[in-house]
Short mmCIF file of C-alpha atoms in Angstrom, two decimals:
data_model
loop_
_atom_site.label_atom_id
_atom_site.label_comp_id
_atom_site.label_asym_id
_atom_site.label_seq_id
_atom_site.Cartn_x
_atom_site.Cartn_y
_atom_site.Cartn_z
CA MET E 1479 230.63 41.99 -156.21
CA SER E 1480 227.39 41.11 -153.55
CA ARG E 1481 224.88 43.15 -154.32
CA VAL E 1482 224.16 46.62 -152.55
CA TRP E 1483 221.36 48.30 -151.16
CA ASN E 1484 220.01 50.86 -153.42
CA PHE E 1485 217.98 53.91 -152.31
CA SER E 1486 217.97 55.32 -155.32
CA ALA E 1487 214.82 57.64 -156.24
CA GLY E 1488 214.67 56.34 -159.79
CA PRO E 1489 215.69 54.56 -161.60
CA SER E 1490 215.13 52.48 -158.78
CA CYS E 1491 215.81 48.80 -157.48
CA LEU E 1492 214.12 45.97 -158.98
CA PRO E 1493 212.98 43.02 -157.34
CA GLU E 1494 215.89 40.08 -157.40
CA GLU E 1495 213.82 37.43 -158.50
CA VAL E 1496 212.73 39.45 -161.66
CA LEU E 1497 216.13 40.29 -162.68
CA LYS E 1498 217.19 36.52 -162.33
CA GLU E 1499 214.16 35.73 -164.18
CA CYS E 1500 214.81 38.25 -166.73
CA ALA E 1501 218.68 37.10 -167.14
CA ALA E 1502 217.72 33.48 -167.63
CA GLU E 1503 215.30 34.81 -170.72
CA MET E 1504 217.88 37.34 -172.37
CA MET E 1505 218.99 34.93 -175.20
CA ASP E 1506 216.17 33.16 -175.23
CA CYS E 1507 212.59 34.26 -174.11
CA ASN E 1508 209.59 31.76 -174.45
CA GLY E 1509 210.80 29.11 -176.44
CA THR E 1510 211.12 31.79 -179.75
CA GLY E 1511 215.12 31.77 -179.93
CA GLN E 1512 215.47 35.40 -179.15
CA SER E 1513 216.17 38.06 -176.81
CA VAL E 1514 212.48 40.75 -176.21
CA MET E 1515 214.89 43.24 -177.21
CA GLU E 1516 215.04 41.63 -180.20
CA MET E 1517 211.23 41.14 -180.86
CA SER E 1518 208.79 42.71 -183.58
CA HIS E 1519 206.54 44.76 -181.65
CA ARG E 1520 203.90 43.33 -184.01
CA SER E 1521 204.65 39.61 -183.47
CA ALA E 1522 203.19 36.65 -182.06
CA ALA E 1523 205.44 36.18 -179.87
CA PHE E 1524 205.29 39.77 -178.18
CA GLU E 1525 201.55 40.13 -178.37
CA PRO E 1526 200.92 37.90 -175.30
CA ILE E 1527 203.73 39.91 -173.54
CA ILE E 1528 202.00 43.39 -174.02
CA LYS E 1529 198.48 41.58 -173.42
CA ASP E 1530 199.44 39.96 -170.16
CA ALA E 1531 200.82 43.03 -168.50
CA GLU E 1532 197.68 45.06 -169.29
CA VAL E 1533 195.49 41.97 -167.98
CA ARG E 1534 197.55 42.15 -164.68
CA VAL E 1535 197.27 46.24 -164.17
CA ARG E 1536 193.87 45.78 -164.71
CA LYS E 1537 193.50 43.12 -162.00
CA LEU E 1538 195.91 44.44 -159.33
CA MET E 1539 194.39 48.09 -159.64
CA LYS E 1540 190.86 46.98 -160.01
CA VAL E 1541 190.55 49.12 -163.26
CA PRO E 1542 187.02 49.29 -163.87
CA ASP E 1543 185.70 48.35 -167.52
CA ASN E 1544 185.18 52.23 -168.77
CA TYR E 1545 189.15 52.64 -168.35
CA LYS E 1546 191.57 52.68 -171.00
CA ILE E 1547 195.08 51.01 -170.14
CA LEU E 1548 198.11 52.45 -172.44
CA PHE E 1549 202.11 51.93 -172.52
CA LEU E 1550 203.36 55.11 -173.38
CA GLN E 1551 206.67 56.61 -173.98
CA GLY E 1552 208.05 60.32 -172.70
CA GLY E 1553 207.77 59.47 -169.09
CA GLY E 1554 205.81 61.92 -166.50
CA SER E 1555 207.15 65.03 -168.28
CA THR E 1556 205.11 64.14 -171.60
CA GLN E 1557 202.02 63.74 -169.53
CA PHE E 1558 202.28 67.47 -168.38
CA ALA E 1559 201.75 68.29 -171.71
CA MET E 1560 199.39 65.30 -173.00
CA VAL E 1561 196.91 66.55 -170.29
CA ALA E 1562 196.88 69.60 -170.79
CA GLN E 1563 196.36 68.70 -174.59
CA ASN E 1564 193.48 66.45 -174.09
CA LEU E 1565 191.65 67.31 -171.35
CA GLY E 1566 191.95 71.39 -171.12
CA ILE E 1567 189.55 71.62 -174.32
CA HIS E 1568 186.19 73.03 -172.76
CA THR E 1569 187.11 76.35 -170.01
CA GLY E 1570 190.25 75.80 -171.17
CA LYS E 1571 190.69 76.09 -167.06
CA ALA E 1572 192.54 73.62 -164.71
CA ALA E 1573 192.76 73.22 -160.70
CA TYR E 1574 196.05 72.54 -159.42
CA ILE E 1575 197.39 71.66 -156.09
CA GLN E 1576 200.85 72.95 -155.75
CA THR E 1577 202.60 70.37 -153.36
CA GLY E 1578 206.48 70.32 -154.99
CA VAL E 1579 208.74 70.38 -158.46
CA TRP E 1580 206.70 68.35 -160.39
CA ALA E 1581 203.28 69.40 -159.58
CA LYS E 1582 204.94 72.93 -160.37
CA LYS E 1583 206.09 72.05 -163.60
CA ALA E 1584 203.07 70.40 -164.62
CA ALA E 1585 201.19 73.63 -164.01
CA ALA E 1586 203.92 75.44 -165.96
CA GLU E 1587 203.61 73.14 -168.48
CA ALA E 1588 199.73 73.52 -168.82
CA ARG E 1589 200.40 77.61 -168.90
CA HIS E 1590 202.48 76.93 -172.11
CA LEU E 1591 200.33 75.07 -173.85
CA GLY E 1592 197.46 77.86 -173.25
CA VAL E 1593 195.39 76.76 -170.26
CA GLN E 1594 194.58 78.75 -167.23
CA VAL E 1595 196.32 77.27 -164.53
CA ASP E 1596 194.45 78.13 -161.10
CA VAL E 1597 197.16 77.19 -158.07
CA ILE E 1598 194.25 76.67 -155.58
CA ALA E 1599 196.46 75.21 -152.92
CA SER E 1600 199.95 75.14 -152.13
CA SER E 1601 202.79 74.50 -149.77
CA GLU E 1602 205.67 76.38 -150.98
CA ASP E 1603 205.21 78.26 -147.72
CA LYS E 1604 207.18 75.41 -146.36
CA ASN E 1605 209.45 74.23 -148.65
CA TYR E 1606 206.68 71.92 -149.41
CA SER E 1607 207.06 69.61 -146.47
CA TYR E 1608 203.18 69.00 -146.00
CA ILE E 1609 200.08 68.20 -148.19
CA PRO E 1610 197.75 71.44 -148.19
CA LYS E 1611 194.12 70.06 -146.97
CA VAL E 1612 191.80 70.70 -150.21
CA GLU E 1613 189.31 68.48 -149.20
CA LYS E 1614 186.73 70.00 -152.34
CA ILE E 1615 187.57 70.88 -155.49
CA GLU E 1616 184.78 73.39 -157.14
CA GLY E 1617 184.41 75.06 -160.27
CA ASP E 1618 184.35 75.15 -164.28
CA TYR E 1619 187.14 73.51 -164.49
CA ASP E 1620 188.38 71.21 -167.28
CA TYR E 1621 190.30 69.04 -164.83
CA ALA E 1622 192.34 69.03 -161.61
CA TYR E 1623 195.82 67.92 -161.21
CA ILE E 1624 197.62 66.32 -158.28
CA CYS E 1625 201.16 64.95 -157.70
CA PHE E 1626 200.07 62.27 -155.63
CA ASN E 1627 203.40 61.42 -153.98
CA ASN E 1628 206.23 63.98 -153.94
CA THR E 1629 209.45 62.29 -154.74
CA ILE E 1630 211.82 65.23 -153.83
CA MET E 1631 210.40 66.33 -150.81
CA GLY E 1632 208.89 63.03 -149.47
CA THR E 1633 205.03 64.08 -148.83
CA HIS E 1634 201.90 62.01 -149.85
CA TYR E 1635 198.39 62.38 -149.85
CA GLU E 1636 196.75 60.55 -146.97
CA TYR E 1637 193.21 61.45 -148.87
CA ILE E 1638 191.46 62.21 -152.55
CA PRO E 1639 190.29 65.15 -152.81
CA ASP E 1640 186.35 65.50 -153.78
CA THR E 1641 186.14 66.77 -157.42
CA GLY E 1642 182.47 66.04 -157.74
CA LYS E 1643 182.27 66.01 -161.96
CA ILE E 1644 185.36 67.26 -162.56
CA PRO E 1645 187.88 64.70 -163.64
CA LEU E 1646 190.53 64.21 -161.24
CA VAL E 1647 194.16 63.61 -162.83
CA ALA E 1648 197.02 62.73 -160.58
CA ASP E 1649 200.93 61.58 -161.07
CA ILE E 1650 201.36 58.51 -159.18
CA SER E 1651 204.71 58.17 -160.36
CA SER E 1652 206.68 57.33 -157.34
CA CYS E 1653 203.85 55.55 -155.29
CA VAL E 1654 202.10 53.34 -158.36
CA LEU E 1655 201.23 50.17 -156.55
CA SER E 1656 202.69 50.89 -153.27
CA GLU E 1657 198.78 50.73 -151.62
CA PRO E 1658 195.39 50.27 -152.86
CA LEU E 1659 194.27 53.19 -154.57
CA ASP E 1660 189.91 53.14 -155.81
CA VAL E 1661 190.73 54.24 -159.62
CA SER E 1662 187.25 55.18 -160.29
CA LYS E 1663 187.82 58.11 -158.05
CA PHE E 1664 189.90 59.60 -160.87
CA GLY E 1665 189.81 60.51 -164.60
CA LEU E 1666 193.23 59.95 -165.45
CA LEU E 1667 196.41 58.14 -163.83
CA PHE E 1668 199.84 58.07 -165.26
CA ALA E 1669 203.05 56.63 -163.44
CA GLY E 1670 206.50 56.29 -164.65
CA ALA E 1671 207.69 53.18 -164.54
CA GLN E 1672 211.26 53.59 -162.92
CA LYS E 1673 210.65 53.55 -159.34
CA ASN E 1674 207.99 50.83 -158.65
CA LEU E 1675 207.28 49.09 -162.01
CA ALA E 1676 210.02 48.51 -164.64
CA PRO E 1677 213.38 50.01 -165.84
CA ALA E 1678 213.26 53.74 -167.33
CA GLY E 1679 211.39 53.75 -170.64
CA VAL E 1680 207.67 52.94 -170.45
CA THR E 1681 204.56 55.48 -168.56
CA LEU E 1682 201.42 53.75 -167.55
CA VAL E 1683 198.57 55.75 -168.06
CA ILE E 1684 195.18 54.80 -166.93
CA ILE E 1685 192.55 57.19 -168.65
CA ARG E 1686 188.29 57.15 -168.72
CA GLU E 1687 187.04 56.38 -171.65
CA ASP E 1688 184.43 59.61 -171.88
CA LEU E 1689 188.24 61.75 -171.69
CA VAL E 1690 189.48 60.00 -174.89
CA CYS E 1691 189.12 62.81 -177.54
CA ASP E 1692 189.64 63.06 -181.25
CA LEU E 1693 192.82 64.94 -182.63
CA GLU E 1694 190.15 67.47 -183.78
CA SER E 1695 189.25 68.20 -180.48
CA CYS E 1696 192.41 68.49 -178.54
CA ARG E 1697 193.92 71.82 -178.06
CA PRO E 1698 195.17 73.57 -181.09
CA GLY E 1699 198.49 72.12 -182.36
CA THR E 1700 198.22 68.84 -180.52
CA PRO E 1701 200.77 66.71 -182.32
CA THR E 1702 199.18 63.39 -183.49
CA MET E 1703 201.35 61.53 -181.22
CA LEU E 1704 199.99 63.54 -177.84
CA CYS E 1705 196.52 62.29 -178.28
CA TYR E 1706 195.28 60.11 -176.13
CA LYS E 1707 192.92 58.26 -178.79
CA THR E 1708 196.37 57.54 -180.89
CA HIS E 1709 197.40 55.26 -178.33
CA VAL E 1710 193.69 53.84 -177.49
CA GLU E 1711 193.37 53.00 -181.11
CA GLY E 1712 196.64 51.83 -181.94
CA GLU E 1713 196.51 49.66 -178.38
CA SER E 1714 199.68 51.28 -177.42
CA MET E 1715 201.05 50.40 -180.42
CA TYR E 1716 200.98 53.65 -182.93
CA ASN E 1717 204.87 53.70 -182.94
CA THR E 1718 207.09 50.69 -181.72
CA PRO E 1719 206.33 51.30 -177.92
CA PRO E 1720 209.32 49.89 -175.52
CA CYS E 1721 208.87 46.18 -175.59
CA TYR E 1722 211.63 45.39 -173.56
CA THR E 1723 210.86 47.84 -170.48
CA ILE E 1724 207.16 45.99 -170.50
CA TYR E 1725 207.98 42.78 -170.46
CA VAL E 1726 210.32 43.85 -167.25
CA LEU E 1727 207.05 45.71 -166.21
CA GLY E 1728 205.20 42.51 -166.55
CA LYS E 1729 207.20 40.59 -164.42
CA VAL E 1730 207.13 42.74 -161.86
CA LEU E 1731 203.55 42.65 -162.00
CA LYS E 1732 203.60 38.91 -161.49
CA TRP E 1733 206.09 39.27 -158.29
CA ILE E 1734 203.53 41.94 -156.99
CA GLU E 1735 200.48 39.99 -157.75
CA ALA E 1736 202.62 36.37 -155.55
CA ASN E 1737 203.28 38.95 -152.70
CA GLY E 1738 199.64 40.02 -151.55
CA GLY E 1739 198.90 42.58 -154.66
CA ALA E 1740 198.96 46.14 -153.40
CA GLU E 1741 197.34 45.29 -150.12
CA GLY E 1742 200.69 43.26 -149.74
CA MET E 1743 202.76 45.91 -150.79
CA ALA E 1744 201.10 48.33 -148.33
CA ARG E 1745 201.78 46.14 -145.47
CA ARG E 1746 205.47 45.88 -146.48
CA ASN E 1747 205.96 49.74 -147.28
CA LYS E 1748 204.06 50.73 -144.10
CA GLU E 1749 206.74 48.56 -141.69
CA LYS E 1750 209.24 49.61 -143.95
CA ALA E 1751 208.67 53.08 -143.15
CA ASP E 1752 206.95 52.72 -139.59
CA PHE E 1753 210.52 51.30 -138.75
CA LEU E 1754 212.74 54.14 -140.64
CA TYR E 1755 210.26 57.31 -139.17
CA ASP E 1756 210.60 55.47 -135.68
CA TYR E 1757 213.71 55.78 -135.57
CA LEU E 1758 214.61 59.65 -137.10
CA ASP E 1759 211.53 60.83 -134.59
CA LYS E 1760 213.56 59.02 -131.18
CA ASN E 1761 217.16 58.97 -132.18
CA GLU E 1762 219.54 59.83 -129.64
CA GLY E 1763 220.54 62.93 -129.73
CA ASN E 1764 218.09 64.17 -132.24
CA PHE E 1765 221.09 63.79 -134.40
CA TYR E 1766 218.28 63.33 -137.49
CA HIS E 1767 214.97 64.40 -138.40
CA ALA E 1768 212.81 63.63 -141.00
CA THR E 1769 211.88 66.62 -143.23
CA ALA E 1770 208.45 65.98 -144.11
CA LEU E 1771 205.67 66.85 -141.40
CA ILE E 1772 203.72 64.26 -139.72
CA GLY E 1773 200.37 63.31 -141.38
CA SER E 1774 201.88 64.07 -145.06
CA ARG E 1775 204.71 61.32 -145.04
CA SER E 1776 205.73 59.22 -147.64
CA LEU E 1777 206.30 55.63 -147.56
CA MET E 1778 208.37 55.66 -150.46
CA ASN E 1779 210.91 58.45 -150.49
CA ILE E 1780 211.91 59.64 -146.98
CA PRO E 1781 214.75 62.47 -146.90
CA PHE E 1782 216.21 63.51 -144.02
CA LEU E 1783 219.11 66.15 -142.23
CA THR E 1784 221.20 65.72 -139.44
CA LYS E 1785 221.73 68.09 -136.69
CA TYR E 1786 224.53 69.85 -138.96
CA ALA E 1787 222.13 71.41 -140.72
CA GLY E 1788 222.72 74.98 -141.67
CA ALA E 1789 225.68 74.99 -140.06
CA GLU E 1790 229.01 75.73 -141.84
CA ASN E 1791 230.14 72.37 -142.30
CA GLU E 1792 226.54 70.89 -143.05
CA LYS E 1793 227.61 70.06 -146.95
CA GLU E 1794 230.98 67.97 -145.67
CA ILE E 1795 228.69 65.88 -143.08
CA ASN E 1796 226.38 65.25 -145.36
CA ALA E 1797 229.16 63.89 -148.26
CA LYS E 1798 230.99 62.24 -145.20
CA PHE E 1799 227.72 60.41 -144.68
CA VAL E 1800 226.96 59.50 -148.24
CA LYS E 1801 230.94 58.46 -148.77
CA GLU E 1802 230.86 55.90 -145.65
CA ALA E 1803 226.99 54.43 -146.33
CA GLU E 1804 228.63 53.60 -150.00
CA ALA E 1805 231.60 52.01 -148.41
CA ALA E 1806 229.26 49.93 -146.67
CA GLY E 1807 227.15 49.01 -149.26
CA LEU E 1808 224.22 51.47 -148.86
CA VAL E 1809 223.97 53.59 -152.39
CA ASN E 1810 222.40 56.73 -153.91
CA LEU E 1811 221.73 58.27 -150.18
CA LYS E 1812 222.33 61.86 -151.37
CA GLY E 1813 219.32 64.41 -150.74
CA HIS E 1814 218.31 66.10 -153.58
CA ARG E 1815 219.59 69.92 -153.76
CA LEU E 1816 216.11 71.51 -152.49
CA VAL E 1817 216.05 69.61 -149.47
CA GLY E 1818 219.70 68.55 -148.75
CA GLY E 1819 220.52 66.17 -146.18
CA MET E 1820 220.01 62.42 -147.39
CA ARG E 1821 217.15 60.57 -148.88
CA ALA E 1822 216.11 56.78 -148.77
CA SER E 1823 213.48 55.64 -151.47
CA ILE E 1824 212.37 52.14 -150.47
CA TYR E 1825 210.21 51.38 -153.06
CA ASN E 1826 208.47 47.60 -153.56
CA ALA E 1827 211.41 45.93 -154.19
CA MET E 1828 213.50 47.38 -150.99
CA SER E 1829 213.32 44.83 -148.12
CA LEU E 1830 212.77 45.64 -144.52
CA ASP E 1831 216.52 43.98 -144.22
CA GLY E 1832 217.88 46.72 -146.48
CA VAL E 1833 216.11 49.53 -144.19
CA LYS E 1834 217.38 47.67 -141.06
CA ALA E 1835 220.83 48.03 -142.34
CA LEU E 1836 220.53 51.65 -143.23
CA VAL E 1837 219.05 52.43 -139.43
CA GLU E 1838 222.16 50.67 -138.29
CA PHE E 1839 224.76 52.74 -140.37
CA MET E 1840 222.61 55.79 -139.22
CA LYS E 1841 223.35 54.81 -135.47
CA LYS E 1842 227.31 54.08 -135.57
CA PHE E 1843 227.57 57.65 -138.01
CA ALA E 1844 225.91 59.62 -135.67
CA SER E 1845 227.72 57.71 -132.82
CA ASN E 1846 231.21 58.67 -134.36
CA ASN E 1847 230.26 62.31 -135.56
#
């Protein structure tokens, strides 16, 4: 069977070059006679793999020297708790901008752990179809929190809020290394790897050194495993890390570097997104329309509805679209239930050819329906 065009929101498609290289090394990585899946994380064979991944992250993201890079487990959802437990320790107050499901869940987790959460802005009034403009955040907050790219709603920050001395925390899971990002403007960044970096299993955390505190200084009841200092001191090996995922991550980072780094990814991603948005905004008969508002649109996740949105047969049309698309080799296009319709996730590894194939299918489907 030939490869399909995979528009999954995550786990997502990976660069074919990386998949082939991993397959070639499955039985013997770097002449060790073993797979990375079998390696001890403490071995001399694995040490250069994790060190190389850290070096590449620091280079590609231009991470300043006063930031630590961690490879953790538990996904973004565990970071919701770790951020609150490690940073919400002085005034016990935090500012959250609520732009979708994941920011809302992060705020709920912080409240559960005893942090006073102030939702200083929200786009819930329009089903999270836009990013509120909050250029400056002030107050006695321990930190401010945003979700930089909203996978479900297809929105993205086109600016970075000015928080002054308040550490800014951002979930960049679905846009990490899709474009350049000034790390120095943030106190902490985290990203689940399963969208732009690697298979599911590892979470990248970049944290400014002054925000790394002892377990005794974290919020009461914080487990040892959920203290950032535990992992800083253990160099991401306090417990067994997801070795194979880190190995693949390193290869994806190498692929990104070979394709122009974050700047190259931004050019590639803008070209893909512009091609699809242009069709959605100008298609004949307005058969389709994008749900995210102009000025807040994601380059990574593009939800769209048909002209049947709200009609009795909407679900039937959507199901037909997804089924026929799959038959044409375009998979995982079903939209999230909170938005409906369809969603094309076009992460770094998705090519322009894949997006063009999708648009050609959309034209035929519109013509027939």
